[in-house]
XYZ file of C-alpha atoms in Angstrom:
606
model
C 90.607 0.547 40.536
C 92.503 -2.810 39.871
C 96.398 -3.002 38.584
C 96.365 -2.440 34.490
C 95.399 -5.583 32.488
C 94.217 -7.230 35.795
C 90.790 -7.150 36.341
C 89.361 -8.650 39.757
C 87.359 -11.411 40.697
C 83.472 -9.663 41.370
C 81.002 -12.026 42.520
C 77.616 -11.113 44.443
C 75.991 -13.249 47.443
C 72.320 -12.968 47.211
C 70.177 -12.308 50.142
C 68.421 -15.562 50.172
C 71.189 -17.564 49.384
C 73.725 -18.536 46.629
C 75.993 -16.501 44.291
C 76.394 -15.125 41.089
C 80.166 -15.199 39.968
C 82.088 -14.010 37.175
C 80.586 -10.671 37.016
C 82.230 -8.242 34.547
C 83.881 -4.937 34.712
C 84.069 -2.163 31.845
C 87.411 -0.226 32.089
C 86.491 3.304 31.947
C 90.034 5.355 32.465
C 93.531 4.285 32.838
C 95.829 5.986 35.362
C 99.339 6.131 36.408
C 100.390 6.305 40.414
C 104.104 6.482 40.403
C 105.434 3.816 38.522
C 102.093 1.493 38.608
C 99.419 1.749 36.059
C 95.794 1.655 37.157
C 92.657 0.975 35.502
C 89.247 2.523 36.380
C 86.470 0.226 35.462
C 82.981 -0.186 35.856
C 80.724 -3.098 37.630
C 78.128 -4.842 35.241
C 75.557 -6.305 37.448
C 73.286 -8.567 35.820
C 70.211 -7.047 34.902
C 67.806 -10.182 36.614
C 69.058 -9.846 40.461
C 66.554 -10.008 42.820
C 65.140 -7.365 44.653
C 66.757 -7.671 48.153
C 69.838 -6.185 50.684
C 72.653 -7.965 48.307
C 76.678 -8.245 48.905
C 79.177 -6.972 46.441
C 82.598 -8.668 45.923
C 85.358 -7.645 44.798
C 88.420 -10.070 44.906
C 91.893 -8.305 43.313
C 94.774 -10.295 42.056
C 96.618 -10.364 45.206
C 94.029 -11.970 46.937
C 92.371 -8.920 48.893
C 89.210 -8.596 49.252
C 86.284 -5.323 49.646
C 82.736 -5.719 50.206
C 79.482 -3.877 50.473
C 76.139 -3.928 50.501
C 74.104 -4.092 47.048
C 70.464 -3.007 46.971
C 68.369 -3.838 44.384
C 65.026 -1.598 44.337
C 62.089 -2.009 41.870
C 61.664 1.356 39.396
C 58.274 1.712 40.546
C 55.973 0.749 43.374
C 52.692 -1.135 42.164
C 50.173 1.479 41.759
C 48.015 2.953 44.676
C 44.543 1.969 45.113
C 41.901 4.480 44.507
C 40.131 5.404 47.741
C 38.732 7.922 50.775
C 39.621 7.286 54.531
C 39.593 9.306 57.421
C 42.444 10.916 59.247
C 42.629 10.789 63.050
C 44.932 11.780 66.250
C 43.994 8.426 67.806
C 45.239 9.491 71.139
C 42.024 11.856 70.967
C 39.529 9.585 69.458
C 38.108 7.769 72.683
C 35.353 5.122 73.711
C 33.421 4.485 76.592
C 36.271 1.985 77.438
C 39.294 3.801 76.716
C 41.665 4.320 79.649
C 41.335 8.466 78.996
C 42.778 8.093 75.891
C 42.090 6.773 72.249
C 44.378 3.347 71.959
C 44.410 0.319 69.335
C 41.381 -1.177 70.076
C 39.965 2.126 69.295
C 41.141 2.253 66.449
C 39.976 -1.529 65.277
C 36.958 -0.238 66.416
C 36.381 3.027 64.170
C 38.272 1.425 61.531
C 35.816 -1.424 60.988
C 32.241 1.042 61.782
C 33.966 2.788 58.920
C 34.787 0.403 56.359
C 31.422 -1.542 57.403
C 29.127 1.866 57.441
C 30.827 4.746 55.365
C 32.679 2.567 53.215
C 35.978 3.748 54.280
C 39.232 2.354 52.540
C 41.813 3.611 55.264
C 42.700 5.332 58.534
C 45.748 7.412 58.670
C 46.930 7.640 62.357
C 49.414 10.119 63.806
C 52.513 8.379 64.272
C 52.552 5.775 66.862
C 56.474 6.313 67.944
C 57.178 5.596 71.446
C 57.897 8.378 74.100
C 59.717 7.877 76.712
C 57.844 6.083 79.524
C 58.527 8.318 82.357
C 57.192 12.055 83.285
C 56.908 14.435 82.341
C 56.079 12.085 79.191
C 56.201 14.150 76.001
C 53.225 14.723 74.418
C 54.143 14.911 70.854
C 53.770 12.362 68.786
C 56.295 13.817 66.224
C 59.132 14.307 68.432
C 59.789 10.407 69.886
C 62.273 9.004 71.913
C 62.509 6.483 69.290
C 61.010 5.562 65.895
C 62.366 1.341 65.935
C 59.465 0.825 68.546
C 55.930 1.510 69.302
C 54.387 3.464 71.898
C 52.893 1.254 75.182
C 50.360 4.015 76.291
C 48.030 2.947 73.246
C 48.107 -0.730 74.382
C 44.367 -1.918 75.640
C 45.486 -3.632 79.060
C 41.876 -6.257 79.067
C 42.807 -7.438 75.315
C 45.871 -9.512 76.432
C 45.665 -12.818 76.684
C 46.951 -13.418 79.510
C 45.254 -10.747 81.633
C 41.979 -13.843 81.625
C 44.459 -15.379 83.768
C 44.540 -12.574 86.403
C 44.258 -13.506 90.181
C 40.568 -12.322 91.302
C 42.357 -9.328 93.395
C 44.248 -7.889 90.698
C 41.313 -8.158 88.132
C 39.929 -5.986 90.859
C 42.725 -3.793 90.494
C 42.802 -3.521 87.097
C 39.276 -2.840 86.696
C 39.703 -0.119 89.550
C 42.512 1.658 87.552
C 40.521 1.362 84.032
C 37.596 2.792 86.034
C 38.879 6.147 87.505
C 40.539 6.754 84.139
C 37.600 5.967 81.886
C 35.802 8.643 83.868
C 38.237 11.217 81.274
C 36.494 9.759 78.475
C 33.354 11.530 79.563
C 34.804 15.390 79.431
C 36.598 17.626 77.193
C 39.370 18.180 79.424
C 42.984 18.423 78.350
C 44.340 14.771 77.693
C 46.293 13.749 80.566
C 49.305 11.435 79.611
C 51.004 10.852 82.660
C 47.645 9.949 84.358
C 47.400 7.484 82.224
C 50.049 5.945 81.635
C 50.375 5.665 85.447
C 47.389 3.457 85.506
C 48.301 1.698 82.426
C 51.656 1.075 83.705
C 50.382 -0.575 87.183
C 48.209 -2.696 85.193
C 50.305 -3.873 82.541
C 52.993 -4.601 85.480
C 50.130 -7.362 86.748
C 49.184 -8.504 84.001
C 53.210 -8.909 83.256
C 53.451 -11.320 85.795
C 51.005 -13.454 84.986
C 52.963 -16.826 83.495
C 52.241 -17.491 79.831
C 51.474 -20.476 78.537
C 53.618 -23.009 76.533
C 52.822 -21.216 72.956
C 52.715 -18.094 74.255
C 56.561 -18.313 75.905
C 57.678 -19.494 72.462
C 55.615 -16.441 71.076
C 56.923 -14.474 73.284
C 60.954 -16.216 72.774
C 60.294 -16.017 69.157
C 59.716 -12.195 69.233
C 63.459 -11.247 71.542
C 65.175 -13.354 68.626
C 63.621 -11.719 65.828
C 63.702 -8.326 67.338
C 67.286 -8.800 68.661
C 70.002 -6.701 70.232
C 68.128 -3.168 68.971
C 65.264 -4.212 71.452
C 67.620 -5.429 74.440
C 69.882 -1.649 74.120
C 65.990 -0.128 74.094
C 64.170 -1.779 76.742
C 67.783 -1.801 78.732
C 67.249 2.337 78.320
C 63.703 2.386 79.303
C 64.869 0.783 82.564
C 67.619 3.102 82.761
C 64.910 5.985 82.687
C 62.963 4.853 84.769
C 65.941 5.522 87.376
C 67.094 8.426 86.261
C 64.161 10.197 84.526
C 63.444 11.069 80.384
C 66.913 13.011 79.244
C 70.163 10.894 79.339
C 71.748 14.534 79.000
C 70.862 14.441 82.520
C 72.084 10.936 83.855
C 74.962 10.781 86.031
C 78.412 10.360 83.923
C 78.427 6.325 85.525
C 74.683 5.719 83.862
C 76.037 4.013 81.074
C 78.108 1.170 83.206
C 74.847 0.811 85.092
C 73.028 -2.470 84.519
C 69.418 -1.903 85.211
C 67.117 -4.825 86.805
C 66.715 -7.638 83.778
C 63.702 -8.009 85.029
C 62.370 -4.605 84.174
C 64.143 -4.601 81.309
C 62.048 -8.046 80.244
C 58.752 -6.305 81.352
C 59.832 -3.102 78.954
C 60.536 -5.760 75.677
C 57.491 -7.367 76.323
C 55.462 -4.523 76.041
C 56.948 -4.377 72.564
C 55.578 -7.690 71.940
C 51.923 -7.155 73.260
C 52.120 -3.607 71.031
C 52.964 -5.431 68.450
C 50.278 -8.061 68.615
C 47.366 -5.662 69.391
C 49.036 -3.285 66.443
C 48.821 -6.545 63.681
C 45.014 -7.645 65.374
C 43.678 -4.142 64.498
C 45.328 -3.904 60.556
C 43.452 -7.877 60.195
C 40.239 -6.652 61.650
C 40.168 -3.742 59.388
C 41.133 -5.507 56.286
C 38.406 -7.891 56.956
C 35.976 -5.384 57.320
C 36.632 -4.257 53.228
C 39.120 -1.993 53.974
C 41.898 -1.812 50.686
C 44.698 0.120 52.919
C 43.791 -0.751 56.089
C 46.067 1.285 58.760
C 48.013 4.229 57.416
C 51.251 4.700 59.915
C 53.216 7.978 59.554
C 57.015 8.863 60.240
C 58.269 11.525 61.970
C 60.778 13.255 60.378
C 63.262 12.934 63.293
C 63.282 11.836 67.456
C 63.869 13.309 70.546
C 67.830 15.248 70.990
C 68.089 13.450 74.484
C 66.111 9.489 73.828
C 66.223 6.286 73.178
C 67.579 6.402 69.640
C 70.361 9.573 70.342
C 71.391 7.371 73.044
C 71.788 4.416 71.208
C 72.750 5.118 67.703
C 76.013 7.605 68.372
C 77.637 9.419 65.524
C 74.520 8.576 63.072
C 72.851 11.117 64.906
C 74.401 14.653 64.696
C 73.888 15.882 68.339
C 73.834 19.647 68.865
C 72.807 20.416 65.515
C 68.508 20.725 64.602
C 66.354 20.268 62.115
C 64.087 22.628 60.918
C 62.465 24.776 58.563
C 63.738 28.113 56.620
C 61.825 31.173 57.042
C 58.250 31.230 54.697
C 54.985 33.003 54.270
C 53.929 31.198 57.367
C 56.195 30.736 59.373
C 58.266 34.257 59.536
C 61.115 33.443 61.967
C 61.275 29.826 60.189
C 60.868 26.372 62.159
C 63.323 24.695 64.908
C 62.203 21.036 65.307
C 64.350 19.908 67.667
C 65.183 16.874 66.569
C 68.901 15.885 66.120
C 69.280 15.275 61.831
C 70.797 12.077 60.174
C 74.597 12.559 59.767
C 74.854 11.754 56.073
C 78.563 10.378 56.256
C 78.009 8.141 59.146
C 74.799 6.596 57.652
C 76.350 5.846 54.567
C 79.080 3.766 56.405
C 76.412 1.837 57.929
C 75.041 0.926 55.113
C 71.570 2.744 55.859
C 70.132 0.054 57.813
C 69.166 1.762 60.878
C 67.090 3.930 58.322
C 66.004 0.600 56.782
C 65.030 -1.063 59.987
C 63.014 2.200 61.256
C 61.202 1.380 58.219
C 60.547 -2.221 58.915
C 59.246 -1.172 62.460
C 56.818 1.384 61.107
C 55.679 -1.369 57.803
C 55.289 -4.094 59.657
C 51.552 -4.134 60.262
C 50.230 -1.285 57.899
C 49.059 -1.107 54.134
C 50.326 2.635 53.931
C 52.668 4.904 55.273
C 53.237 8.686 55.651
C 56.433 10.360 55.711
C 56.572 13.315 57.486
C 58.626 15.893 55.371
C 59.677 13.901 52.984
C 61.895 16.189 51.122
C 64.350 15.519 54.377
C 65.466 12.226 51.669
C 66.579 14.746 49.783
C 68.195 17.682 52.324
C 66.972 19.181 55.684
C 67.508 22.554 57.396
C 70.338 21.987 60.062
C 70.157 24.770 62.819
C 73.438 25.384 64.107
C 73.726 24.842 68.035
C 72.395 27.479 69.733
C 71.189 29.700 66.293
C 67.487 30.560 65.436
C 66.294 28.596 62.820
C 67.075 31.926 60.458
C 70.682 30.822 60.286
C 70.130 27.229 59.140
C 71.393 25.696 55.858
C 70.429 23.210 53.707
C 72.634 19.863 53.908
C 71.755 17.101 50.986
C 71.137 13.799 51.536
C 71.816 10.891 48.771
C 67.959 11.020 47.924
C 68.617 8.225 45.122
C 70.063 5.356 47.778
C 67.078 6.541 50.684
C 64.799 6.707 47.715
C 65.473 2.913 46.788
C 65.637 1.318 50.371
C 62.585 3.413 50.811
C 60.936 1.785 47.841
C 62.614 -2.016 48.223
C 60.900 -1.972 52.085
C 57.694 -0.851 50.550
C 57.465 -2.930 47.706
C 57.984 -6.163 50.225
C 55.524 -5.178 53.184
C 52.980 -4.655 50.197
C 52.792 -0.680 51.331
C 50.969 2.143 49.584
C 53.624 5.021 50.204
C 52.548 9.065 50.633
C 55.029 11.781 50.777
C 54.518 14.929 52.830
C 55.852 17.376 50.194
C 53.983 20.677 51.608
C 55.778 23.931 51.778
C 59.255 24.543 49.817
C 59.608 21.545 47.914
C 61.955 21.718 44.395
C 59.563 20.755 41.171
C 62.148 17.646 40.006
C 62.215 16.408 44.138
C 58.380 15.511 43.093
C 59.287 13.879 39.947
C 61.685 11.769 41.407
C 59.248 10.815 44.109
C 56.062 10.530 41.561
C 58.110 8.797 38.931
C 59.205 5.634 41.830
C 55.158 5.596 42.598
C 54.994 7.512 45.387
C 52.617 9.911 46.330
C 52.384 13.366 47.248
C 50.339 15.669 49.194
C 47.577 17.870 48.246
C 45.580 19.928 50.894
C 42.518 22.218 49.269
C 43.427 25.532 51.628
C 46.970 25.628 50.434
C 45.688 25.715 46.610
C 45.023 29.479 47.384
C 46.872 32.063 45.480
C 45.088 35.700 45.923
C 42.096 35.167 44.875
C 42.370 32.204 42.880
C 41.714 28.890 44.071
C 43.651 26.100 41.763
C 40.803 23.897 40.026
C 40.994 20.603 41.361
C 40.214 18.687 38.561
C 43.710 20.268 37.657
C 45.554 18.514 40.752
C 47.786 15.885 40.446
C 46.615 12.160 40.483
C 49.406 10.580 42.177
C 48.278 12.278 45.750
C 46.406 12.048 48.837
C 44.149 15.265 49.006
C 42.538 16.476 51.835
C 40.774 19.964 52.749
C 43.233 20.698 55.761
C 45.965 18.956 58.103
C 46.305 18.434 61.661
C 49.130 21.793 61.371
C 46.121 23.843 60.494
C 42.860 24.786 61.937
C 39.664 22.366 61.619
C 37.742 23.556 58.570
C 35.072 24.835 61.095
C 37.567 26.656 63.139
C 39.136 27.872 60.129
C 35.654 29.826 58.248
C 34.659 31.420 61.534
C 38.013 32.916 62.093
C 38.184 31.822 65.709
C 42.206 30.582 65.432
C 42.821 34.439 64.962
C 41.593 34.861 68.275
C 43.712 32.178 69.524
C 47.078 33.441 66.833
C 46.856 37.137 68.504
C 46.863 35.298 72.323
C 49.867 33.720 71.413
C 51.587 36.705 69.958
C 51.538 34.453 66.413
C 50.001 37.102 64.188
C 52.346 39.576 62.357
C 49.690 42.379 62.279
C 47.166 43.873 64.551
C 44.251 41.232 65.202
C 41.890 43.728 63.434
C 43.485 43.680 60.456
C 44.327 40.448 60.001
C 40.223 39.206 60.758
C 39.355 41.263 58.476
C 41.446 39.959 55.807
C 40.483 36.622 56.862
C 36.975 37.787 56.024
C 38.025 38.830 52.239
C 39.550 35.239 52.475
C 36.477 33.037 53.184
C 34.841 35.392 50.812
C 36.976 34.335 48.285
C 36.006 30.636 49.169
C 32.449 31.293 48.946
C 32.222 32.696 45.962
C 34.170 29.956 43.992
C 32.083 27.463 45.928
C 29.094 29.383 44.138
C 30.222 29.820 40.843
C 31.157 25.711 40.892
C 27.579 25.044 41.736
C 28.385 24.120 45.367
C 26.744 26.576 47.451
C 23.316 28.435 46.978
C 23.700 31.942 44.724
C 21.647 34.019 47.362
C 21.647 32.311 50.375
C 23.845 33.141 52.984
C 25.687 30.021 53.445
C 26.768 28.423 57.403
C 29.889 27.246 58.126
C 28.636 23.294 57.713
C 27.164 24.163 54.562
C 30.491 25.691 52.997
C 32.708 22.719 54.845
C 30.511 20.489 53.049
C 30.896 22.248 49.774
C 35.100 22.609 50.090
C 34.910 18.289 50.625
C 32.551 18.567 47.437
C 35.457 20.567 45.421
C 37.507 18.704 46.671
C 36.490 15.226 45.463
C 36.358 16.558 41.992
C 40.637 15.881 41.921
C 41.426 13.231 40.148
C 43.813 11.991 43.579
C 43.989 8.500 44.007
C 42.873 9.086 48.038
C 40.889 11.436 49.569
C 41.213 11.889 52.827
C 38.567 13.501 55.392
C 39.990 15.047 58.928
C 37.366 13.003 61.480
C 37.560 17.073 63.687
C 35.721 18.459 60.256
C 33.699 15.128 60.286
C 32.318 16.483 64.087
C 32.421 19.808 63.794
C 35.300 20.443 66.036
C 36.314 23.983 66.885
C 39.965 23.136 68.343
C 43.408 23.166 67.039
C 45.530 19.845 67.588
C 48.684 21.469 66.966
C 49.662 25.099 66.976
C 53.075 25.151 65.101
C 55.026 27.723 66.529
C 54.149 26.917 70.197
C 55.279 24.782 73.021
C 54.173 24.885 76.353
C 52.198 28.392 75.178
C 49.489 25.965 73.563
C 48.048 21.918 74.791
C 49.505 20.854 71.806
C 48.441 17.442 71.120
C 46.610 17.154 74.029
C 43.170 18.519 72.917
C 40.299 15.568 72.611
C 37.927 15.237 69.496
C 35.116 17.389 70.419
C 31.510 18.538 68.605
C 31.367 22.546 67.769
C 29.319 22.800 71.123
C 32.772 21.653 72.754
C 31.392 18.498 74.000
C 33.223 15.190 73.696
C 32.479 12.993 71.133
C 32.815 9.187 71.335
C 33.420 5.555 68.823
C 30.200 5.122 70.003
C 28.522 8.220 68.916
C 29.797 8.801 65.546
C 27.406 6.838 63.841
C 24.595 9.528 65.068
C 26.667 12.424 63.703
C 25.007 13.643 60.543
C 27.802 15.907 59.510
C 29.968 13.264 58.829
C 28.124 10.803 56.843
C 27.184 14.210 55.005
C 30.806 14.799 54.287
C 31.634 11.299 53.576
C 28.549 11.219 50.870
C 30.258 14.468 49.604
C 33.992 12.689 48.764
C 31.618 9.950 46.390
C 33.080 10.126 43.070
C-alpha cells in the first residue's frame, strides 16, 4: 500500500551482486483510511532475474524503507535420469573392517562393487542425521537430534589423514579398539551403538590431537568460517551433553549460562569436518565408478523433541505439540512421531532459511535426495500435548514457498529429488510435486486392492518404484508370513493370529497367480519364495519409473524386519544387521558370491 498517486521506489539487490532499479507496480484497488487515500498495487518483477535468495525493496515517499527476501525458483527441475540402485540401512551393511557397524567407507565400498559389477546407478542410504553423541544414543535414524549436521558414528577412524601421523602407542590403541569391535562384524547380534561409538569416540579423540599440517589447518579454518555460528551453537551443545547427558529437558535451569570446554567443543566441529570429507570422498568414488546418481541422502521428516536443533532454533520449533499420522488401514490407532513440527508463522518470519540450510547440509555431497513424508510441505498431523495421535489435526504449510526453496537448492547442488508420498496423500499434492519435476513413490505391495494388483506398465513415470520399504517386511519375510508371527508377539494384529495367516495365505495367493498369468512364474509348479521374489522384481521392472530401486535385505534373502512401525523399545528397531535367510551375517565382501542378488538385479534389466 503506498499514499494515492505516489507510488514507491522498488528496487531488488541480487544475490551475487548489483541491482535492478526502477521496478514497477500495478495499482490494483484504491482505499480510504480516515481522511488518507491508499492505493493497493502490485510488484512487476522482471521476468529474467536470476535464480537465487534475492532482496526486495520497497522505498515510500517519505523515505521509509521494507525489505524481504525474494526467491526465484526454476518451474521445473532438469529431468531425472533413468536408472536401478539399491537401497540400504548402511548402519547394517558391514565389512570385515567395520568398527561393528556399516560406516562411509562402506558405503564407497558397495557403491563402487555395484556400479563396477551390477551396473548400479545409485545407493539410497537411510538418513545420515546426527544423534546425539552420548547414551543411551538413539538408535533411529529418523528421529535426530539434528538434521544441519551429520552423524560421527559412521566416520572410518584409519581414513583420516592425520591418523598416519599417530604416535606408535596410540596406533596401538586404535588398532586395539577397531579390533574388539570388528569382532561384531562376524555375528548377527543386535547392533550395538553405544559400544561403538565408545570406541570410535576414544579413537577419534587421538587421532584429534594429532597437529595438522599447514593445508590441512587452513582446511580445517576454512570449514568453521563457512559453516559458521550454526556449527559453534551445535558443537557448543554436544559439549554441553556430554555433561549433562542426551535431553536438555533434563539439564539443570543454569545449563544454558554454562560455557563448556572450547576445547571439546573444537574436537565436536571437527568431527563435522572429517564427516564431511569422508561423506564428499565416497559420492567422487562412486561417480567415478559409472554411477549417474551417485549417493541418495534422505530427510527425516522432523528431529528429536529434546536435541540439538529444539535447543537451538526456539519458537521455529513448536515444542509440546507432535507430528504424526491420522488413523488408516494400517495403522488403526494412527501414528505419533515424536518429533516437534515446524511452526508455520515463525518460519515464515525467518525467511525459511533454517529449512533452506537443512537442505544445503543434506545436498551437499549427494546426486539425490529423499524426503521423508513429503506431503509435511504441504500440512502435517499435529498431536496435541499429551493426546493420542486420534485427536490430531491437520495444520497447512505454504507448500508453494517450501516447494520453490526446495526446488532452487536442488536445481543448484545438481540433485535428482524423490518424494515420499505413500499413504494419504491428496491427488493435486502430486501434481504440484510431479509438475516442479519431482518424483514420487511407488512400492509394488501397496498396488494391492482385493484381489487386483495395479498393472505396472500403468504406474506413473515420474517415480522411484521398488517392491517394498524398510517400514515393511523383506519380500522373503513378507511371502512366508513369518512378520505375523512377530505382529501377534507384539500385540500389532487386530484379529486372532489364525485368522489373519490365513488371510495372508489368500494374499500371496493372489500374488502368485498374477505372477502366473504375466508369464512370471511356472503354471504348475509350486513356486519358492526366491522364485516368486524374483518374479515381483520382474513385474516390477515392467513400470515405466524412471528408478527402480532393489532393497539389498531382498537382494540376501533376509528374514528380519528393520523397523516395526508401531513399536519402540517392544522391537530392536533399527538395530537388526543385514543377514542371509539362514540368519547368518552377510558382509561387502561376500555379496559378490550371493546369487540371489545378481538374479534380482538381472531381473530390474529393462
Amino acid at each position: 500500500h503506498h499514499p494515492d498517486g505516489k507510488p514507491p521506489l522498488i528496487w531488488v539487490e541480487l544475490e551475487g551482486g548489483g541491482r535492478r532499479y526502477d521496478l514497477p507496480c500495478e495499482p490494483v484497488e484504491n482505499h480510504r483510511i480516515g481522511d488518507q487515500r491508499l492505493t493497493e498495487s502490485r510488484i512487476l518483477l522482471p521476468p529474467d532475474l536470476p535464480m537465487g535468495w534475492h532482496r526486495l525493496w520497497v522505498q515510500q515517499e517519505d523515505g521509509v524503507r521494507q525489505d524481504n527476501a525474494l526467491v526465484v525458483a526454476p518451474r521445473r527441475l532438469p529431468e531425472a535420469p533413468r536408472g536401478w540402485g539399491l537401497a540400504i540401512q548402511l548402519y547394517s551393511v558391514r565389512s570385515h573392517r567395520s568398527w561393528g557397524l556399516g560406516d562411509l567407507e562402506d558405503l564407497a565400498d558397495l557403491g563402487v562393487w555395484a556400479a563396477h559389477e551390477l551396473g548400479a546407478d545409485f545407493v539410497l542410504v537411510n538418513p545420515l542425521h546426527a544423534a546425539a553423541l552420548v547414551t543411551p544414543m538413539e538408535n533411529s535414524p529418523y528421529l535426530p537430534s539434528t538434521r544441519r549436521f551429520g552423524h560421527p558414528i559412521y566416520i572410518r577412524p584409519e581414513k583420516i589423514e592425520e591418523h598416519g601421523y599417530l604416535p606408535a602407542d596410540d596406533v596401538a590403541l586404535v588398532s586395539a579398539l577397531a579390533e574388539e569391535l570388528r569382532v561384531r562384524n562376524e555375528n548377527a547380534d543386535l547392533l550395538d551403538r553405544d559400544a561403538v561409538w565408545a570406541g570410535k569416540r576414544q579413537a577419534l579423540e587421538k587421532i584429534f590431537e594429532v597437529p595438522r599440517s599447514p593445508a590441512r589447518k587452513v582446511a580445517f579454518n576454512a570449514f568453521l568460517e563457512e559453516e559458521g555460528e550454526d556449527l559453534q551453537a551445535y558443537a557448543r551443545w554436544c559439549a554441553l551433553a556430554e555433561q549433562f547427558g542426551p535431553r536438555w529437558d533434563e539439564w539443570p535451569e543454569h545449563a544454558a549460562e554454562v560455557e563448556p570446554d572450547p576445547h571439546r567443543v573444537e574436537f565436536y566441529a571437527w568431527l563435522q569436518w572429517i564427516f564431511d570429507e569422508q561423506l564428499d570422498h565416497v559420492q567422487r568414488e562412486l561417480l567415478r565408478a559409472g554411477m549417474k546418481i551417485g549417493i541418495i541422502q534422505d530427510l527425516a521428516i522432523g528431529v528429536h523433541p529434546f536435541g540439538a536443533d529444539t535447543w537451538a532454533m526456539g519458537d521455529l520449533l513448536t515444542q509440546g505439540f507432535r507430528v504424526g499420522a491420522p488413523p488408516d488401514m494400517f495403522s488403526p490407532a494412527g501414528q505419533d512421531w515424536s518429533q516437534p513440527p515446524w511452526n508455520p508463522v515463525t518460519l515464515a518470519q525467518a525467511e525459511y532459511l533454517p529449512f533452506r540450510d537443512i537442505l544445503r547440509f543434506v545436498m551437499r555431497h549427494a546426486g539425490g535426495l529423499r524426503i521423508d513424508h513429503i506431503i509435511g510441505l504441504f500440512r502435517l498431523w499435529w498431536i496435541p500435548p499429551g493426546a493420542p495421535p486420534v485427536d490430531g489435526t491437520y495444520v497447512r504449510y505454504d507448500h508453494q514457498a517450501l516447494i520453490d526453496i526446495l526446488c532452487l537448492e536442488a536445481a543448484r547442488a545438481g540433485v535428482t529429488l524423490i518424494g515420499e508420498d505413500l499413504g494419504t496423500v491428496e491427488p493435486w499434492a502430486r501434481d504440484v510435486l510431479s509438475d516442479r519435476g519431482i518424483l514420487g513413490t511407488t512400492v509394488l505391495l501397496f498396488e494391492r486392492d482385493g484381489e487386483t494388483i495395479h498393472d505396472p506398465n500403468g504406474w506413473r513415470t515420474e517415480c522411484l518404484a521398488s517392491v517394498t520399504v524398510h517400514d515393511l517386511p523383506p519380500t522373503a519375510q513378507y511371502l512366508d508370513g513369518s512378520h505375523l508371527r512377530l505382529w501377534d508377539e507384539l500385540s500389532l494384529l487386530d484379529r486372532p493370529y489364525d485368522e489373519a495367516f490365513t488371510s495372508h495365505e489368500r494374499e500371496v495367493e493372489v500374488w502368485v497367480n498374477v505372477l502366473r498369468n504375466e508369464g512370471l512364474l511356472s503354471p504348475v509348479d509350486e513356486p519358492t519364495p526366491t522364485q516368486i521374489t524374483v518374479a515381483m522384481h520382474r513385474l516390477m521392472s515392467r513400470a515405466p519409473s524412471r528408478l527402480l530401486c532393489l532393497s539389498l535385505v531382498d537382494g540376501v534373502g533376509d528374514l528380519n524386519t528393520q523397523n516395526q512401525p508401531g513399536t519402540d523399545q517392544e522391537y530392536p528397531n533399527w538395530r537388526v544387521p543385514l543377514t542371509d535367510e539362514q540368519g547368518e551375517p552377510v558382509l561387502i565382501e561376500e555379496l559378490a558370491d550371493s546369487t540371489l542378488l545378481r538374479t534380482l538385479v538381472r531381473s530390474l534389466s529393462r
